[in-house]
PDB file of N, CA and C in Angstrom:
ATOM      1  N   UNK A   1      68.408  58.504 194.445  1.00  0.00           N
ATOM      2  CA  UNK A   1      67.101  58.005 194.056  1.00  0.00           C
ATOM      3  C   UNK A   1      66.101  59.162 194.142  1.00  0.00           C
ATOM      4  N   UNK A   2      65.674  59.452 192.945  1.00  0.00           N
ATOM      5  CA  UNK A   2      64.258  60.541 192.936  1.00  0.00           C
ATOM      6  C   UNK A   2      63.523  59.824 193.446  1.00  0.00           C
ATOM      7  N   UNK A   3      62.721  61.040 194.604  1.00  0.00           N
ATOM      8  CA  UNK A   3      61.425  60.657 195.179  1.00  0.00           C
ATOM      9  C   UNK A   3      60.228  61.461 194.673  1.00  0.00           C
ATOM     10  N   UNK A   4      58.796  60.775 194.514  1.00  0.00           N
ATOM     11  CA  UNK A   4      58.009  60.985 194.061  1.00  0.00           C
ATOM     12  C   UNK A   4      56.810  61.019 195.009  1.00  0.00           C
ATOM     13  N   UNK A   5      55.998  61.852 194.888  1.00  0.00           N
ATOM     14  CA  UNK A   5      54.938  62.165 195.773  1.00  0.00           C
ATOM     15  C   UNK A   5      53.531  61.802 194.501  1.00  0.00           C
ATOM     16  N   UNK A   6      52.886  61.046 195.026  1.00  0.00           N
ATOM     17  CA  UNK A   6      51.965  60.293 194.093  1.00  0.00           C
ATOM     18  C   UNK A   6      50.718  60.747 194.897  1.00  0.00           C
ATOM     19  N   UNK A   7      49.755  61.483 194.196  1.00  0.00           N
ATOM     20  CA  UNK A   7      48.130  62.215 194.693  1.00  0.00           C
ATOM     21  C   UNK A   7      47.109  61.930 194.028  1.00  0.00           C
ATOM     22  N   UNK A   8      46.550  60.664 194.501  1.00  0.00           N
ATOM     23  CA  UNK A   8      45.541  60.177 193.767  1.00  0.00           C
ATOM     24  C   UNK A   8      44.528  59.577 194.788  1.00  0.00           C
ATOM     25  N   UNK A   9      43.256  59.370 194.204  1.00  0.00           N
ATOM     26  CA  UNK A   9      41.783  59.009 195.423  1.00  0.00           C
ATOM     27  C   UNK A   9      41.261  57.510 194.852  1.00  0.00           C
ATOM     28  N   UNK A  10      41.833  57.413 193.391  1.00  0.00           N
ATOM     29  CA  UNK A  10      41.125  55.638 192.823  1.00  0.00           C
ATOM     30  C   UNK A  10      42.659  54.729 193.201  1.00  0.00           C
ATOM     31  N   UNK A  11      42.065  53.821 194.017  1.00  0.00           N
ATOM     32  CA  UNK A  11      43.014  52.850 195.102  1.00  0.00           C
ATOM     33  C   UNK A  11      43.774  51.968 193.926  1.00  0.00           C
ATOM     34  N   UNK A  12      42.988  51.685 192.841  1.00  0.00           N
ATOM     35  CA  UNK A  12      43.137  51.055 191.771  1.00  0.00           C
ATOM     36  C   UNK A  12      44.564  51.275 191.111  1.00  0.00           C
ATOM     37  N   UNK A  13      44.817  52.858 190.461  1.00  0.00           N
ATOM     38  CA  UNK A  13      45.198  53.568 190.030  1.00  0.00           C
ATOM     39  C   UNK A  13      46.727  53.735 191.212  1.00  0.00           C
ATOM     40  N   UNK A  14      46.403  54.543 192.229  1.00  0.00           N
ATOM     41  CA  UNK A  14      47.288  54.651 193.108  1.00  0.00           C
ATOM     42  C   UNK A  14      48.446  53.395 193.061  1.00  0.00           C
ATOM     43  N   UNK A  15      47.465  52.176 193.636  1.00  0.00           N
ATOM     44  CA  UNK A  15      48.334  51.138 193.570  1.00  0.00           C
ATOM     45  C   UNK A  15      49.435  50.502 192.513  1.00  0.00           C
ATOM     46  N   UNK A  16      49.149  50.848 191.037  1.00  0.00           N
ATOM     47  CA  UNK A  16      49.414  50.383 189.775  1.00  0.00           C
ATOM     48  C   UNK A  16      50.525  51.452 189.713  1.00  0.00           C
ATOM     49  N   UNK A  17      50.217  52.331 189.968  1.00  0.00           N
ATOM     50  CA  UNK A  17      50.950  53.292 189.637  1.00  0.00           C
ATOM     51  C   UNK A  17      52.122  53.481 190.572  1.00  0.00           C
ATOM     52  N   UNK A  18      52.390  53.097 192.156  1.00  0.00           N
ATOM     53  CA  UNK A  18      53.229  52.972 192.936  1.00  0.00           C
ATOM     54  C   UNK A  18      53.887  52.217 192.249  1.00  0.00           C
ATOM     55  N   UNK A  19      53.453  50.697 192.215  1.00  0.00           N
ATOM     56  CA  UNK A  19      54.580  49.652 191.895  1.00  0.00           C
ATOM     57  C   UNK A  19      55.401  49.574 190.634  1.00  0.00           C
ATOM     58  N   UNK A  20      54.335  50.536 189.594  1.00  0.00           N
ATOM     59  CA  UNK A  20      54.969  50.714 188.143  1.00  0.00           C
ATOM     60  C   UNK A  20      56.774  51.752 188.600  1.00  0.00           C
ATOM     61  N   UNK A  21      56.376  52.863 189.075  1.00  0.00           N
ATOM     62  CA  UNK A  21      57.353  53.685 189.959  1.00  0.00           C
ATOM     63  C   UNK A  21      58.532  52.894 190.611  1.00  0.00           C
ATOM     64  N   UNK A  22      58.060  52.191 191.540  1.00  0.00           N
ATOM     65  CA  UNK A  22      59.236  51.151 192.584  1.00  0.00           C
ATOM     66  C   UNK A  22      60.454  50.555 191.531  1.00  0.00           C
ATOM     67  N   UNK A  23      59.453  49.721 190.739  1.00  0.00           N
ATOM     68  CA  UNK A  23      60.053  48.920 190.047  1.00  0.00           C
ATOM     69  C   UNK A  23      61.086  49.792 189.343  1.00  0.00           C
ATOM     70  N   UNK A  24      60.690  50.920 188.800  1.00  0.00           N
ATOM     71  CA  UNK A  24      61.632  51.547 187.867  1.00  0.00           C
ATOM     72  C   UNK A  24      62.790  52.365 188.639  1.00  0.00           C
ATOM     73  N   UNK A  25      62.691  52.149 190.007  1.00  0.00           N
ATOM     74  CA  UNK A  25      63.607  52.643 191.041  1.00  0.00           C
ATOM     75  C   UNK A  25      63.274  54.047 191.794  1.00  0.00           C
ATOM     76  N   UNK A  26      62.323  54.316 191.936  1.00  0.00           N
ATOM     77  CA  UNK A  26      62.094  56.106 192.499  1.00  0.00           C
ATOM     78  C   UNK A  26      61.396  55.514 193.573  1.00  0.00           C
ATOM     79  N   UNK A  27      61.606  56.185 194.568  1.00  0.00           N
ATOM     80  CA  UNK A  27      61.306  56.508 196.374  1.00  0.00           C
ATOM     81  C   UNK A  27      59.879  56.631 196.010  1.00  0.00           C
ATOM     82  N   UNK A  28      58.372  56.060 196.388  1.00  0.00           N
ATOM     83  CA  UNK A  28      57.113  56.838 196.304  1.00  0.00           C
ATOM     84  C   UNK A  28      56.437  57.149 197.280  1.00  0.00           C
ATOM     85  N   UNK A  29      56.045  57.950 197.578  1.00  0.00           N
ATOM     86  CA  UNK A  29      54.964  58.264 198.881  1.00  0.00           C
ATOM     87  C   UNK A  29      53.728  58.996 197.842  1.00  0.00           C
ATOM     88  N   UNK A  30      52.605  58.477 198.959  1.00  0.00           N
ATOM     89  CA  UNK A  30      51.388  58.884 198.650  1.00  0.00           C
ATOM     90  C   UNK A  30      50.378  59.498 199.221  1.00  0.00           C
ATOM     91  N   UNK A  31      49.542  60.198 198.772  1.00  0.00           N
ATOM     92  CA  UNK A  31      48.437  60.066 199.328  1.00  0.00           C
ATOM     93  C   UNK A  31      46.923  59.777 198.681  1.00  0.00           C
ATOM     94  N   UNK A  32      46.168  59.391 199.714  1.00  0.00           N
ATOM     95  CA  UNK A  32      45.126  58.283 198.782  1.00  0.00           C
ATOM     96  C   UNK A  32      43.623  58.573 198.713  1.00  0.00           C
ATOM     97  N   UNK A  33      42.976  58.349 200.336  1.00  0.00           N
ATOM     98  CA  UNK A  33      41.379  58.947 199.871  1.00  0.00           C
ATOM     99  C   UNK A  33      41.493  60.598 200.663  1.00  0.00           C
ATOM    100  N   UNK A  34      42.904  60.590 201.120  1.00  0.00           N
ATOM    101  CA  UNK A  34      42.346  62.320 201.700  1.00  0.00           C
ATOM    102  C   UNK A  34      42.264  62.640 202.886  1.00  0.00           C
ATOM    103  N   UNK A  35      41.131  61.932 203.725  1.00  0.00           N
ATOM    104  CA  UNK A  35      40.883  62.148 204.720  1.00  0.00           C
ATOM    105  C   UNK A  35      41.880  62.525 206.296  1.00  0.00           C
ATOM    106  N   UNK A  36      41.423  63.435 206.509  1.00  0.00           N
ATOM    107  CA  UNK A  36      42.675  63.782 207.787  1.00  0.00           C
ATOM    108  C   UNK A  36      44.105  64.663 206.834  1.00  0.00           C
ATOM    109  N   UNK A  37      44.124  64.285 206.115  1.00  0.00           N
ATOM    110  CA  UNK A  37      45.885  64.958 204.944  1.00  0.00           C
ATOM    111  C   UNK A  37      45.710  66.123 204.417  1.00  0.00           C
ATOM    112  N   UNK A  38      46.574  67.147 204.828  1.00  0.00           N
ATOM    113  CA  UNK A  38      46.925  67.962 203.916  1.00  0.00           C
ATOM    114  C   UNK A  38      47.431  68.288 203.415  1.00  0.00           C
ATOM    115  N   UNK A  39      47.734  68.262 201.925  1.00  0.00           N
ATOM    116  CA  UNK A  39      48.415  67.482 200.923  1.00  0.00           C
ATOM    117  C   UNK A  39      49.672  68.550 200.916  1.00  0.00           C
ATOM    118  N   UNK A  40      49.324  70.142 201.079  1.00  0.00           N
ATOM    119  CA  UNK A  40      50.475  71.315 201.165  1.00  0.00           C
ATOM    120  C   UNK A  40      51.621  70.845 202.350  1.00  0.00           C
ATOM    121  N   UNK A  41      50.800  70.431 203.609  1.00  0.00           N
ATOM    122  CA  UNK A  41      51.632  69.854 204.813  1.00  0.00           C
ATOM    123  C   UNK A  41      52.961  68.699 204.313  1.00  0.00           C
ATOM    124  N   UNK A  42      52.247  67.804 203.320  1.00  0.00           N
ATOM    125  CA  UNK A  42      52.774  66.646 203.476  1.00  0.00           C
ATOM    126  C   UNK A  42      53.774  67.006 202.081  1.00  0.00           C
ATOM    127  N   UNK A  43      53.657  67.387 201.048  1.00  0.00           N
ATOM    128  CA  UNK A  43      54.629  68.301 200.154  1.00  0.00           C
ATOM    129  C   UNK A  43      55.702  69.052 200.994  1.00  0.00           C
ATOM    130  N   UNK A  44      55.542  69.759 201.761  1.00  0.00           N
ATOM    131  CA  UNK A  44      56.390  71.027 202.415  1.00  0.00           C
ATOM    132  C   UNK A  44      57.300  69.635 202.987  1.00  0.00           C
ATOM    133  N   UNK A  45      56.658  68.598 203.743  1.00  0.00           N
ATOM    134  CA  UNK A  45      57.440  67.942 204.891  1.00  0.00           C
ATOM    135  C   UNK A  45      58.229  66.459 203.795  1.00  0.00           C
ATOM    136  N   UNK A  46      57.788  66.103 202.716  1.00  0.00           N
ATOM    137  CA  UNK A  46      58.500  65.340 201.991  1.00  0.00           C
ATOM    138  C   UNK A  46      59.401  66.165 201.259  1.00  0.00           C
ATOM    139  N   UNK A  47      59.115  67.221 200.913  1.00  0.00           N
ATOM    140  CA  UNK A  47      60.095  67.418 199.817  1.00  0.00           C
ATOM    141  C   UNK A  47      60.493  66.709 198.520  1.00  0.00           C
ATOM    142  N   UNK A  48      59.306  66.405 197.489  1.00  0.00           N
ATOM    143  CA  UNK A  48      59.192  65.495 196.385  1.00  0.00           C
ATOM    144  C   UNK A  48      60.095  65.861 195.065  1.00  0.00           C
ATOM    145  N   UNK A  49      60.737  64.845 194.494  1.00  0.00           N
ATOM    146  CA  UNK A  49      61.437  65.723 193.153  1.00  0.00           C
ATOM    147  C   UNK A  49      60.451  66.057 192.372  1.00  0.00           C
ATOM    148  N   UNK A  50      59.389  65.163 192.599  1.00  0.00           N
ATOM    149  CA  UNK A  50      58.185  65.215 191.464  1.00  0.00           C
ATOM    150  C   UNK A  50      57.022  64.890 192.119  1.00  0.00           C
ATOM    151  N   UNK A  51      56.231  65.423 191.627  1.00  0.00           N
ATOM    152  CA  UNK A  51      54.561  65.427 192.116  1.00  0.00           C
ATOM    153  C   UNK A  51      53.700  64.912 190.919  1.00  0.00           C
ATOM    154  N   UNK A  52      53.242  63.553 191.100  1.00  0.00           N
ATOM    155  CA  UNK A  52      52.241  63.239 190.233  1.00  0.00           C
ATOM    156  C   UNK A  52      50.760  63.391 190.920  1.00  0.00           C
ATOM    157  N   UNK A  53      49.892  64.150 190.143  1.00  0.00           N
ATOM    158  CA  UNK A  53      48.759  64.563 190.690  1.00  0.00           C
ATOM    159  C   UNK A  53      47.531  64.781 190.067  1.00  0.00           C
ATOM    160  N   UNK A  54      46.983  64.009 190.592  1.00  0.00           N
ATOM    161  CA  UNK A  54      45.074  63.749 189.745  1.00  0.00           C
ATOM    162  C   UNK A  54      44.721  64.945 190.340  1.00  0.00           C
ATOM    163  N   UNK A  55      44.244  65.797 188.758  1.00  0.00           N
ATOM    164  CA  UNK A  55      43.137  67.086 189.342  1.00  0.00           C
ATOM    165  C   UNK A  55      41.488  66.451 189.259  1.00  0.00           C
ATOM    166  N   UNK A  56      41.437  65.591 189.025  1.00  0.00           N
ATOM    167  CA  UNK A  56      39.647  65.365 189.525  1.00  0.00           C
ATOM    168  C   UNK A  56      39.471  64.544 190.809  1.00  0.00           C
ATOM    169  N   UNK A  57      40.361  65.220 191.837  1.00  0.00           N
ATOM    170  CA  UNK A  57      40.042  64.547 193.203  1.00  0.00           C
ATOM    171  C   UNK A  57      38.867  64.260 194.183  1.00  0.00           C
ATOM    172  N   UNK A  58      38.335  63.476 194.954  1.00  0.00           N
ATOM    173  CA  UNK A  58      37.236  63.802 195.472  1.00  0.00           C
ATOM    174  C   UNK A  58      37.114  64.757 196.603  1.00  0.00           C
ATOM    175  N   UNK A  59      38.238  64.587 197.671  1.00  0.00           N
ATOM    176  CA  UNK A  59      38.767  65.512 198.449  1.00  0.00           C
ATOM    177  C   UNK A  59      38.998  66.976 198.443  1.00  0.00           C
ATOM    178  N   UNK A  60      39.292  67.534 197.120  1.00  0.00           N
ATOM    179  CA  UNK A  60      39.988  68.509 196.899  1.00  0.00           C
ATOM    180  C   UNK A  60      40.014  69.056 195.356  1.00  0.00           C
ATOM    181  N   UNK A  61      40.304  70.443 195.055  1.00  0.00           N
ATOM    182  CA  UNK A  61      40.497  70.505 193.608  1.00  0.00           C
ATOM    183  C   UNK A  61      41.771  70.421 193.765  1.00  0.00           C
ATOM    184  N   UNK A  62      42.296  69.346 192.342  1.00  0.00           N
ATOM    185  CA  UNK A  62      43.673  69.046 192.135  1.00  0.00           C
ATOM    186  C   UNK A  62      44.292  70.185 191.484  1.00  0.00           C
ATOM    187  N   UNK A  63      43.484  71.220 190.671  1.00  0.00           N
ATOM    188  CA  UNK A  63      43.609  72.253 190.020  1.00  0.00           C
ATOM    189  C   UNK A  63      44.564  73.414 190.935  1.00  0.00           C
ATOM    190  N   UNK A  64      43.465  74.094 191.738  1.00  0.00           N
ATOM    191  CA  UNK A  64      43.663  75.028 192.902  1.00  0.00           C
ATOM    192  C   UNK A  64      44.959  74.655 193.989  1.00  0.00           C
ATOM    193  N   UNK A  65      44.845  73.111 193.916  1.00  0.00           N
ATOM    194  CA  UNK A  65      46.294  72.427 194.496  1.00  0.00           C
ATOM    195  C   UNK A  65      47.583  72.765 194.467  1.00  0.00           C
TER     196      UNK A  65
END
């Protein structure tokens, strides 16, 4: 099962987008408004097959990411 590391700050979005994922069978972890996370930490320590990632974050540039 591919796992997916999902980086997004609209709860909306995040959420829709997990369960769209589940359903289609891939592992998801996330992260959501930011606070306290650092997103390099939590990459290095998941080890994601794939990284889906909003560059207009509020937290952070998704760009520079």
């Amino acid at each position: 099962m591919a796992k997916i590391l999902l980086i997004e700050d609209d709860r909306t979005m995040l959420g829709l987008l997990k369960t769209l994922l589940e359903i289609e069978g891939f592992q998801v972890s996330t992260i959501g408004d930011g606070h306290g996370i650092d997103p390099l930490q939590t990459i290095r320590q998941e080890q994601p097959d794939a990284i889906l990632l909003d560059v207009h974050l509020r937290f952070m540039d998704g760009l520079n990411l």
